[in-house]
Short mmCIF file of C-alpha atoms and ligand atoms in Angstrom, two decimals:
data_model
loop_
_atom_site.label_atom_id
_atom_site.label_comp_id
_atom_site.label_asym_id
_atom_site.label_seq_id
_atom_site.Cartn_x
_atom_site.Cartn_y
_atom_site.Cartn_z
CA UNK O 770 -46.11 27.46 -47.56
CA UNK O 771 -44.00 30.73 -48.55
CA UNK O 772 -40.99 31.57 -49.85
CA UNK O 773 -38.75 32.97 -46.85
CA UNK O 774 -38.58 36.65 -47.25
CA UNK O 775 -35.11 36.32 -45.98
CA UNK O 776 -33.71 34.71 -48.94
CA UNK O 777 -34.95 37.83 -51.05
CA UNK O 778 -31.38 39.04 -50.37
CA UNK O 779 -29.94 36.07 -52.00
CA UNK O 780 -32.52 36.76 -55.16
CA UNK O 781 -31.22 40.32 -55.22
CA UNK O 782 -27.56 38.83 -55.45
CA UNK O 783 -28.46 36.50 -58.40
CA UNK O 784 -30.12 39.43 -60.17
CA UNK O 785 -26.84 41.58 -59.37
CA UNK O 786 -24.58 38.99 -60.67
CA UNK O 787 -26.86 38.50 -63.85
CA UNK O 788 -26.52 41.92 -64.60
CA UNK O 789 -22.69 41.83 -64.63
CA UNK O 790 -21.75 43.02 -61.04
CA UNK O 791 -18.73 41.54 -59.48
CA UNK O 792 -20.44 39.83 -56.32
CA UNK O 793 -18.63 37.55 -54.25
CA UNK O 794 -21.16 34.93 -53.74
CA UNK O 795 -21.09 33.19 -50.25
CA UNK O 796 -24.56 32.07 -50.77
CA UNK O 797 -24.37 28.80 -52.35
CA UNK O 798 -25.07 25.51 -50.78
CA UNK O 799 -23.52 23.48 -53.42
CA UNK O 800 -20.04 22.12 -54.14
CA UNK O 801 -18.13 24.58 -56.60
CA UNK O 802 -16.67 21.32 -58.13
CA UNK O 803 -17.80 19.45 -61.24
CA UNK O 804 -19.25 16.12 -60.94
CA UNK O 805 -16.45 13.43 -61.01
CA UNK O 806 -15.72 12.55 -64.77
CA UNK O 807 -16.29 8.96 -64.16
CA UNK O 808 -19.72 9.44 -62.60
CA UNK O 809 -20.64 12.16 -65.65
CA UNK O 810 -19.42 9.41 -68.23
CA UNK O 811 -21.72 6.94 -66.49
CA UNK O 812 -24.54 9.28 -67.04
CA UNK O 813 -23.62 10.12 -70.63
CA UNK O 814 -23.26 6.37 -71.61
CA UNK O 815 -26.89 5.66 -70.22
CA UNK O 816 -28.13 7.90 -72.66
CA UNK O 817 -25.90 6.36 -75.39
CA UNK O 818 -27.21 2.82 -74.56
CA UNK O 819 -30.77 3.94 -74.43
CA UNK O 820 -31.26 3.76 -70.56
CA UNK O 821 -33.78 6.39 -71.05
CA UNK O 822 -36.98 4.92 -70.06
CA UNK O 823 -38.99 4.87 -66.78
CA UNK O 824 -37.60 2.57 -64.24
CA UNK O 825 -39.06 1.20 -60.97
CA UNK O 826 -40.73 4.28 -59.21
CA UNK O 827 -38.44 3.93 -56.18
CA UNK O 828 -35.26 3.44 -58.20
CA UNK O 829 -33.61 0.56 -60.03
CA UNK O 830 -33.00 -2.59 -58.17
CA UNK O 831 -29.19 -2.17 -58.86
CA UNK O 832 -28.93 1.45 -57.56
CA UNK O 833 -30.96 0.43 -54.46
CA UNK O 834 -28.72 -2.45 -53.63
CA UNK O 835 -25.91 -0.09 -54.18
CA UNK O 836 -27.19 2.07 -51.32
CA UNK O 837 -27.83 -0.84 -49.01
CA UNK O 838 -24.49 -2.20 -49.98
CA UNK O 839 -22.69 1.06 -49.14
CA UNK O 840 -24.13 1.22 -45.70
CA UNK O 841 -23.70 -2.51 -45.14
CA UNK O 842 -19.82 -2.26 -46.12
CA UNK O 843 -19.31 1.04 -43.85
CA UNK O 844 -21.25 0.13 -40.82
CA UNK O 845 -21.79 -3.86 -40.92
CA UNK O 846 -25.42 -3.81 -41.45
CA UNK O 847 -27.75 -6.29 -43.46
CA UNK O 848 -29.69 -4.00 -45.52
CA UNK O 849 -31.22 -4.91 -48.76
CA UNK O 850 -32.92 -2.86 -51.47
CA UNK O 851 -36.29 -3.32 -49.65
CA UNK O 852 -34.69 -1.02 -46.99
CA UNK O 853 -33.90 1.69 -49.35
CA UNK O 854 -35.54 4.21 -51.93
CA UNK O 855 -34.14 6.57 -54.59
CA UNK O 856 -35.62 9.88 -55.51
CA UNK O 857 -35.23 13.41 -56.86
CA UNK O 858 -32.82 14.47 -54.29
CA UNK O 859 -32.73 13.73 -50.15
CA UNK O 860 -35.33 16.54 -50.30
CA UNK O 861 -37.93 14.43 -51.73
CA UNK O 862 -37.37 11.56 -49.73
CA UNK O 863 -37.66 14.00 -46.52
CA UNK O 864 -40.84 14.90 -48.14
CA UNK O 865 -42.33 11.66 -48.58
CA UNK O 866 -41.29 10.91 -44.94
CA UNK O 867 -43.13 13.49 -43.34
CA UNK O 868 -46.33 12.73 -45.45
CA UNK O 869 -45.88 9.07 -44.41
CA UNK O 870 -45.36 9.71 -40.84
CA UNK O 871 -47.07 13.20 -39.61
CA UNK O 872 -50.54 13.33 -38.93
CA UNK O 873 -52.51 16.62 -38.26
CA UNK O 874 -51.27 18.10 -35.01
CA UNK O 875 -48.14 15.79 -34.45
CA UNK O 876 -45.29 17.68 -33.11
CA UNK O 877 -42.09 17.35 -34.54
CA UNK O 878 -38.67 18.67 -32.80
CA UNK O 879 -36.09 20.28 -35.00
CA UNK O 880 -32.93 21.49 -33.46
CA UNK O 881 -32.30 25.20 -34.55
CA UNK O 882 -30.58 26.80 -36.65
CA UNK O 883 -32.23 24.26 -38.93
CA UNK O 884 -32.14 23.57 -42.64
CA UNK O 885 -34.95 25.69 -44.01
CA UNK O 886 -36.88 22.88 -45.62
CA UNK O 887 -37.46 20.84 -42.45
CA UNK O 888 -40.02 23.14 -40.71
CA UNK O 889 -41.95 23.68 -44.04
CA UNK O 890 -42.32 19.83 -44.97
CA UNK O 891 -43.43 19.37 -41.29
CA UNK O 892 -46.18 21.95 -41.55
CA UNK O 893 -47.13 20.54 -44.97
CA UNK O 894 -47.98 17.26 -43.66
CA UNK O 895 -50.27 19.12 -40.99
CA UNK O 896 -47.74 18.77 -38.23
CA UNK O 897 -46.32 21.39 -35.87
CA UNK O 898 -42.62 22.17 -35.91
CA UNK O 899 -41.13 22.63 -32.50
CA UNK O 900 -37.62 24.07 -32.34
CA UNK O 901 -34.85 22.85 -29.87
CA UNK O 902 -32.33 25.59 -29.71
CA UNK O 903 -28.84 24.20 -29.94
CA UNK O 904 -26.47 26.55 -28.25
CA UNK O 905 -23.49 28.49 -29.69
CA UNK O 906 -21.62 28.03 -26.33
CA UNK O 907 -21.95 24.43 -27.38
CA UNK O 908 -20.94 25.09 -30.81
CA UNK O 909 -24.42 24.29 -31.85
CA UNK O 910 -24.07 20.69 -31.01
CA UNK O 911 -27.42 19.60 -30.04
CA UNK O 912 -27.87 17.51 -26.91
CA UNK O 913 -30.32 15.23 -25.22
CA UNK O 914 -31.06 18.08 -22.51
CA UNK O 915 -31.90 20.51 -25.44
CA UNK O 916 -34.50 18.20 -27.07
CA UNK O 917 -35.91 16.72 -23.75
CA UNK O 918 -36.82 20.35 -22.72
CA UNK O 919 -39.28 20.97 -25.70
CA UNK O 920 -40.97 17.39 -25.80
CA UNK O 921 -44.59 17.22 -24.92
CA UNK O 922 -47.18 14.21 -25.11
CA UNK O 923 -47.95 15.43 -28.75
CA UNK O 924 -44.19 14.81 -29.77
CA UNK O 925 -44.32 12.32 -32.65
CA UNK O 926 -40.68 12.69 -34.00
CA UNK O 927 -37.30 14.34 -34.37
CA UNK O 928 -35.30 15.26 -37.24
CA UNK O 929 -31.81 15.48 -36.72
CA UNK O 930 -29.15 16.73 -39.26
CA UNK O 931 -25.39 16.11 -38.61
CA UNK O 932 -23.02 17.75 -40.02
CA UNK O 933 -25.76 20.62 -39.90
CA UNK O 934 -26.53 23.16 -42.52
CA UNK O 935 -26.07 25.67 -41.49
CA UNK O 936 -24.12 25.63 -38.36
CA UNK O 937 -21.72 22.60 -39.43
CA UNK O 938 -22.22 21.16 -36.05
CA UNK O 939 -21.57 17.50 -35.75
CA UNK O 940 -23.77 15.63 -32.80
CA UNK O 941 -21.21 13.53 -30.72
CA UNK O 942 -21.99 9.79 -30.83
CA UNK O 943 -22.78 9.38 -27.28
CA UNK O 944 -25.28 12.09 -27.63
CA UNK O 945 -26.74 10.53 -30.65
CA UNK O 946 -27.17 7.25 -28.80
CA UNK O 947 -28.92 9.15 -25.85
CA UNK O 948 -31.07 10.96 -28.30
CA UNK O 949 -32.29 7.82 -30.36
CA UNK O 950 -32.99 5.67 -27.01
CA UNK O 951 -34.92 8.61 -25.49
CA UNK O 952 -36.89 9.07 -28.82
CA UNK O 953 -37.59 5.23 -29.16
CA UNK O 954 -38.79 5.25 -25.37
CA UNK O 955 -41.20 7.69 -26.07
CA UNK O 956 -42.49 5.57 -29.63
CA UNK O 957 -40.90 8.51 -31.65
CA UNK O 958 -39.36 8.31 -34.96
CA UNK O 959 -36.00 9.55 -35.60
CA UNK O 960 -35.03 11.21 -38.84
CA UNK O 961 -31.29 11.54 -39.38
CA UNK O 962 -30.02 13.60 -42.40
CA UNK O 963 -26.44 12.82 -43.00
CA UNK O 964 -26.32 14.97 -46.50
CA UNK O 965 -22.74 16.41 -45.27
CA UNK O 966 -21.58 12.95 -43.77
CA UNK O 967 -18.05 13.03 -45.24
CA UNK O 968 -17.15 16.74 -44.60
CA UNK O 969 -16.18 16.77 -40.82
CA UNK O 970 -13.00 18.36 -39.63
CA UNK O 971 -10.30 18.59 -36.96
CA UNK O 972 -10.74 15.15 -35.88
CA UNK O 973 -14.82 15.45 -35.41
CA UNK O 974 -16.30 12.02 -35.81
CA UNK O 975 -19.64 11.58 -37.88
CA UNK O 976 -21.61 8.79 -36.46
CA UNK O 977 -24.69 7.46 -38.33
CA UNK O 978 -27.84 6.89 -37.11
CA UNK O 979 -27.85 3.55 -39.12
CA UNK O 980 -25.48 2.19 -36.43
CA UNK O 981 -28.77 1.82 -34.37
CA UNK O 982 -30.93 0.83 -37.11
CA UNK O 983 -30.83 -3.12 -36.42
CA UNK O 984 -31.90 -2.37 -32.68
CA UNK O 985 -34.52 -0.06 -33.46
CA UNK O 986 -35.80 -0.54 -37.05
CA UNK O 987 -39.38 0.83 -36.68
CA UNK O 988 -38.08 3.99 -35.34
CA UNK O 989 -34.92 5.16 -37.53
CA UNK O 990 -35.05 6.57 -40.80
CA UNK O 991 -31.73 7.92 -42.59
CA UNK O 992 -31.74 10.19 -45.33
CA UNK O 993 -28.71 10.65 -47.45
CA UNK O 994 -27.93 12.44 -50.73
CA UNK O 995 -25.53 12.38 -53.83
CA UNK O 996 -25.43 16.08 -54.13
CA UNK O 997 -22.88 17.36 -51.79
CA UNK O 998 -20.72 14.18 -51.46
CA UNK O 999 -20.30 13.71 -55.23
CA UNK O 1000 -20.95 17.27 -56.44
CA UNK O 1001 -24.19 15.92 -58.20
CA UNK O 1002 -26.61 18.81 -56.86
CA UNK O 1003 -28.18 19.39 -60.20
CA UNK O 1004 -28.60 15.40 -61.28
CA UNK O 1005 -31.13 15.10 -58.20
CA UNK O 1006 -30.51 12.16 -56.83
CA UNK O 1007 -30.95 11.43 -52.90
CA UNK O 1008 -32.12 8.42 -50.83
CA UNK O 1009 -33.58 7.16 -47.73
CA UNK O 1010 -33.02 4.03 -45.57
CA UNK O 1011 -35.77 2.65 -43.46
CA UNK O 1012 -38.19 -0.21 -42.58
CA UNK O 1013 -39.44 -1.82 -45.59
CA UNK O 1014 -42.96 -0.87 -44.40
CA UNK O 1015 -42.01 2.78 -44.26
CA UNK O 1016 -40.43 2.65 -47.66
CA UNK O 1017 -43.23 1.10 -49.09
CA UNK O 1018 -45.64 3.84 -47.65
CA UNK O 1019 -42.83 6.72 -49.16
CA UNK O 1020 -43.00 4.57 -52.50
CA UNK O 1021 -46.66 4.88 -52.80
CA UNK O 1022 -46.50 8.83 -52.62
CA UNK O 1023 -43.46 8.77 -55.17
CA UNK O 1024 -45.04 6.57 -57.25
CA UNK O 1025 -48.08 8.91 -57.63
CA UNK O 1026 -45.98 12.12 -57.61
CA UNK O 1027 -42.87 12.00 -59.50
CA UNK O 1028 -42.52 8.33 -60.10
CA UNK O 1029 -38.90 7.50 -60.66
CA UNK O 1030 -35.72 9.83 -60.50
CA UNK O 1031 -34.23 10.11 -63.76
CA UNK O 1032 -32.77 6.95 -65.42
CA UNK O 1033 -29.83 8.96 -66.09
CA UNK O 1034 -29.17 10.25 -62.72
CA UNK O 1035 -29.67 6.76 -61.47
CA UNK O 1036 -27.10 5.26 -63.78
CA UNK O 1037 -24.55 8.16 -62.72
CA UNK O 1038 -25.22 7.51 -59.04
CA UNK O 1039 -24.79 3.54 -59.50
CA UNK O 1040 -21.35 4.39 -60.78
CA UNK O 1041 -20.47 7.04 -57.91
CA UNK O 1042 -21.53 4.69 -55.13
CA UNK O 1043 -19.80 1.63 -56.39
CA UNK O 1044 -16.66 3.59 -57.59
CA UNK O 1045 -13.77 5.10 -55.98
CA UNK O 1046 -13.82 8.17 -54.06
CA UNK O 1047 -10.73 9.83 -55.17
CA UNK O 1048 -12.32 13.11 -56.47
CA UNK O 1049 -14.19 13.42 -52.95
CA UNK O 1050 -10.92 13.29 -51.22
CA UNK O 1051 -9.90 16.21 -53.61
CA UNK O 1052 -12.91 18.10 -52.71
CA UNK O 1053 -12.70 17.52 -49.01
CA UNK O 1054 -8.86 18.52 -49.10
CA UNK O 1055 -10.04 22.07 -50.66
CA UNK O 1056 -12.60 22.61 -47.94
CA UNK O 1057 -9.98 21.86 -45.27
CA UNK O 1058 -7.75 24.43 -46.58
CA UNK O 1059 -10.31 27.09 -47.23
CA UNK O 1060 -11.99 26.67 -43.65
CA UNK O 1061 -8.29 26.68 -42.21
CA UNK O 1062 -7.88 30.22 -43.81
CA UNK O 1063 -11.61 31.49 -43.33
CA UNK O 1064 -12.40 30.96 -39.83
CA UNK O 1065 -9.32 33.02 -38.26
CA UNK O 1066 -9.69 35.65 -41.00
CA UNK O 1067 -13.22 36.19 -40.03
CA UNK O 1068 -12.41 36.43 -36.34
CA UNK O 1069 -10.04 39.17 -37.11
CA UNK O 1070 -12.98 41.31 -38.14
CA UNK O 1071 -14.45 43.59 -35.67
CA UNK O 1072 -18.04 42.65 -34.70
CA UNK O 1073 -17.79 39.10 -35.97
CA UNK O 1074 -17.36 35.93 -33.81
CA UNK O 1075 -17.37 32.43 -35.35
CA UNK O 1076 -16.31 29.12 -33.55
CA UNK O 1077 -14.77 26.68 -36.00
CA UNK O 1078 -17.70 24.55 -37.32
CA UNK O 1079 -17.39 20.65 -36.86
CA UNK O 1080 -18.30 20.00 -40.27
CA UNK O 1081 -20.21 20.81 -43.88
CA UNK O 1082 -18.71 23.71 -45.91
CA UNK O 1083 -20.30 26.75 -44.15
CA UNK O 1084 -19.37 28.81 -41.23
CA UNK O 1085 -22.06 30.44 -39.10
CA UNK O 1086 -20.58 33.44 -37.48
CA UNK O 1087 -22.28 35.42 -34.74
CA UNK O 1088 -22.40 38.93 -36.33
CA UNK O 1089 -24.80 40.68 -33.61
CA UNK O 1090 -21.82 42.82 -32.69
CA UNK O 1091 -22.78 45.04 -35.59
CA UNK O 1092 -26.27 45.33 -34.89
CA UNK O 1093 -27.06 49.03 -34.00
CA UNK O 1094 -24.51 50.45 -36.50
CA UNK O 1095 -25.48 52.09 -39.49
CA UNK O 1096 -28.83 50.57 -41.18
CA UNK O 1097 -27.98 47.21 -39.59
CA UNK O 1098 -30.47 45.70 -36.82
CA UNK O 1099 -30.82 42.07 -37.94
CA UNK O 1100 -29.18 39.43 -40.02
CA UNK O 1101 -31.39 40.48 -42.73
CA UNK O 1102 -30.06 44.19 -42.88
CA UNK O 1103 -26.65 42.84 -42.04
CA UNK O 1104 -26.98 40.72 -45.40
CA UNK O 1105 -28.47 43.78 -47.34
CA UNK O 1106 -25.85 46.19 -46.22
CA UNK O 1107 -22.93 43.71 -47.32
CA UNK O 1108 -24.80 43.26 -50.66
CA UNK O 1109 -25.19 46.96 -51.29
CA UNK O 1110 -21.92 48.18 -49.78
CA UNK O 1111 -19.21 45.30 -50.39
CA UNK O 1112 -21.19 43.29 -53.16
CA UNK O 1113 -20.80 40.16 -50.93
CA UNK O 1114 -23.73 37.89 -50.51
CA UNK O 1115 -24.29 35.91 -47.52
CA UNK O 1116 -27.74 34.30 -46.16
CA UNK O 1117 -29.31 35.91 -43.20
CA UNK O 1118 -29.26 33.41 -40.24
CA UNK O 1119 -33.28 34.21 -39.78
CA UNK O 1120 -33.66 32.03 -42.66
CA UNK O 1121 -32.43 29.14 -40.31
CA UNK O 1122 -34.14 30.32 -37.19
CA UNK O 1123 -31.15 32.12 -35.89
CA UNK O 1124 -31.15 35.77 -36.35
CA UNK O 1125 -27.70 36.74 -34.57
CA UNK O 1126 -25.93 34.86 -37.32
CA UNK O 1127 -25.13 34.71 -41.20
CA UNK O 1128 -24.30 31.64 -43.25
CA UNK O 1129 -21.17 31.84 -45.31
CA UNK O 1130 -20.33 29.02 -47.79
CA UNK O 1131 -16.95 28.22 -48.54
CA UNK O 1132 -17.88 26.17 -51.47
CA UNK O 1133 -16.10 28.76 -53.67
CA UNK O 1134 -12.65 29.50 -54.64
CA UNK O 1135 -9.88 30.64 -52.26
CA UNK O 1136 -9.18 33.63 -54.14
CA UNK O 1137 -13.04 34.59 -53.74
CA UNK O 1138 -12.92 33.72 -50.22
CA UNK O 1139 -10.03 36.19 -49.59
CA UNK O 1140 -11.70 38.82 -51.82
CA UNK O 1141 -14.80 38.24 -49.82
CA UNK O 1142 -13.17 38.49 -46.60
CA UNK O 1143 -11.39 41.56 -47.62
CA UNK O 1144 -14.63 43.20 -48.73
CA UNK O 1145 -16.62 42.48 -45.58
CA UNK O 1146 -14.01 43.81 -43.34
CA UNK O 1147 -13.67 47.15 -45.28
CA UNK O 1148 -17.56 47.57 -45.30
CA UNK O 1149 -17.88 47.02 -41.61
CA UNK O 1150 -14.72 49.59 -40.65
CA UNK O 1151 -16.94 52.14 -42.58
CA UNK O 1152 -19.42 51.90 -39.57
CA UNK O 1153 -17.09 52.65 -36.90
C1 LIG A 337 -29.41 19.44 -44.59
C2 LIG A 337 -29.86 19.10 -46.02
N1 LIG A 337 -30.54 18.01 -46.23
C3 LIG A 337 -30.99 17.89 -47.30
C4 LIG A 337 -30.83 18.57 -48.60
C5 LIG A 337 -31.28 18.05 -49.90
O1 LIG A 337 -30.57 17.98 -50.83
P1 LIG A 337 -30.86 17.26 -52.31
O2 LIG A 337 -32.36 17.22 -52.27
O3 LIG A 337 -30.05 18.05 -53.35
O4 LIG A 337 -30.24 15.70 -51.97
C6 LIG A 337 -29.95 19.65 -48.25
C7 LIG A 337 -29.69 20.78 -49.58
O5 LIG A 337 -29.41 21.85 -49.36
C8 LIG A 337 -29.18 20.09 -47.09
O6 LIG A 337 -28.45 20.92 -46.76
#
């Protein structure tokens, strides 16, 4: 495994910020909001009452039941705690999953652009990531035809992420059903990462693969997280829902590696899952307003084009119109130019397997978004 060289530009940005430079940071993949106060209080109270010991390695029964209950309530499933596992972020559950499911030489389909950790996790487990390009002309929404095209007799599974980081694309419900039925018919597993589930816009509808779980319990795995929905990135709490046999396999790996996620984070997550989602609505409203301003403003800039993304809190504009100007020849040199010239940090699309684009996170204040767009416009105008 390697640290992606394309992320070097972000390290450079962090370094500049630490040295006191005024950088508009469009890099972060995390909410700029505080954890809701009732959730934070539940964490503090866990410390005060001494809930600070080891728990069951897969998470407390109460938390696992709350995860199951949230799905049962929203989707009418009959999940129990045995269908769930809580770990140190959705990332850990994805990792456990790959180690449980992927054998040497297995191919796993990953739509691209993709979240950076998917390919490395597959490769770490000995598998081979196989990319299925999702087209910009279809607003990066993956289709059954896109994934069918890259399947071989070695394909063992597929990892879907909707809403997608980095493109924001939301998979249409009918397409999701088609992909699941196709995959099940080929005896493949389907991992469905819905970390950004609540952040969908303009009437886009988030369908969850859990809707088909009871039909195909041995094939579908859903991964979710407290990180983005409840602004809890630093608490490190994510979870997976799957067949109890698979959960047991994942639990073995977790039990011998990190054991339980922090008891304090578990107490906070329990409060978040059981409580009202008022703060989530406030965050959502802010994302709607920022996205509503940002997308048209970015499209005003020469050399940049961006379709309105369905979800998440990123835009993924095509910047290839600027390639060939000055020192810019690809997404990395584009990002480097913006950082050097305008003190604006964006993530090169090459990190996500799509070199004509950059990722801009709008998980930052409207004021900083306006300032950043102004700077990008001025820096690109200089190139003529
Ligand atoms: C698509 C996707 N999946 C999973 C994760 C993992 O989040 P965490 O480990 O914080 O739960 C992230 C975080 O950026 C993500 O973007």
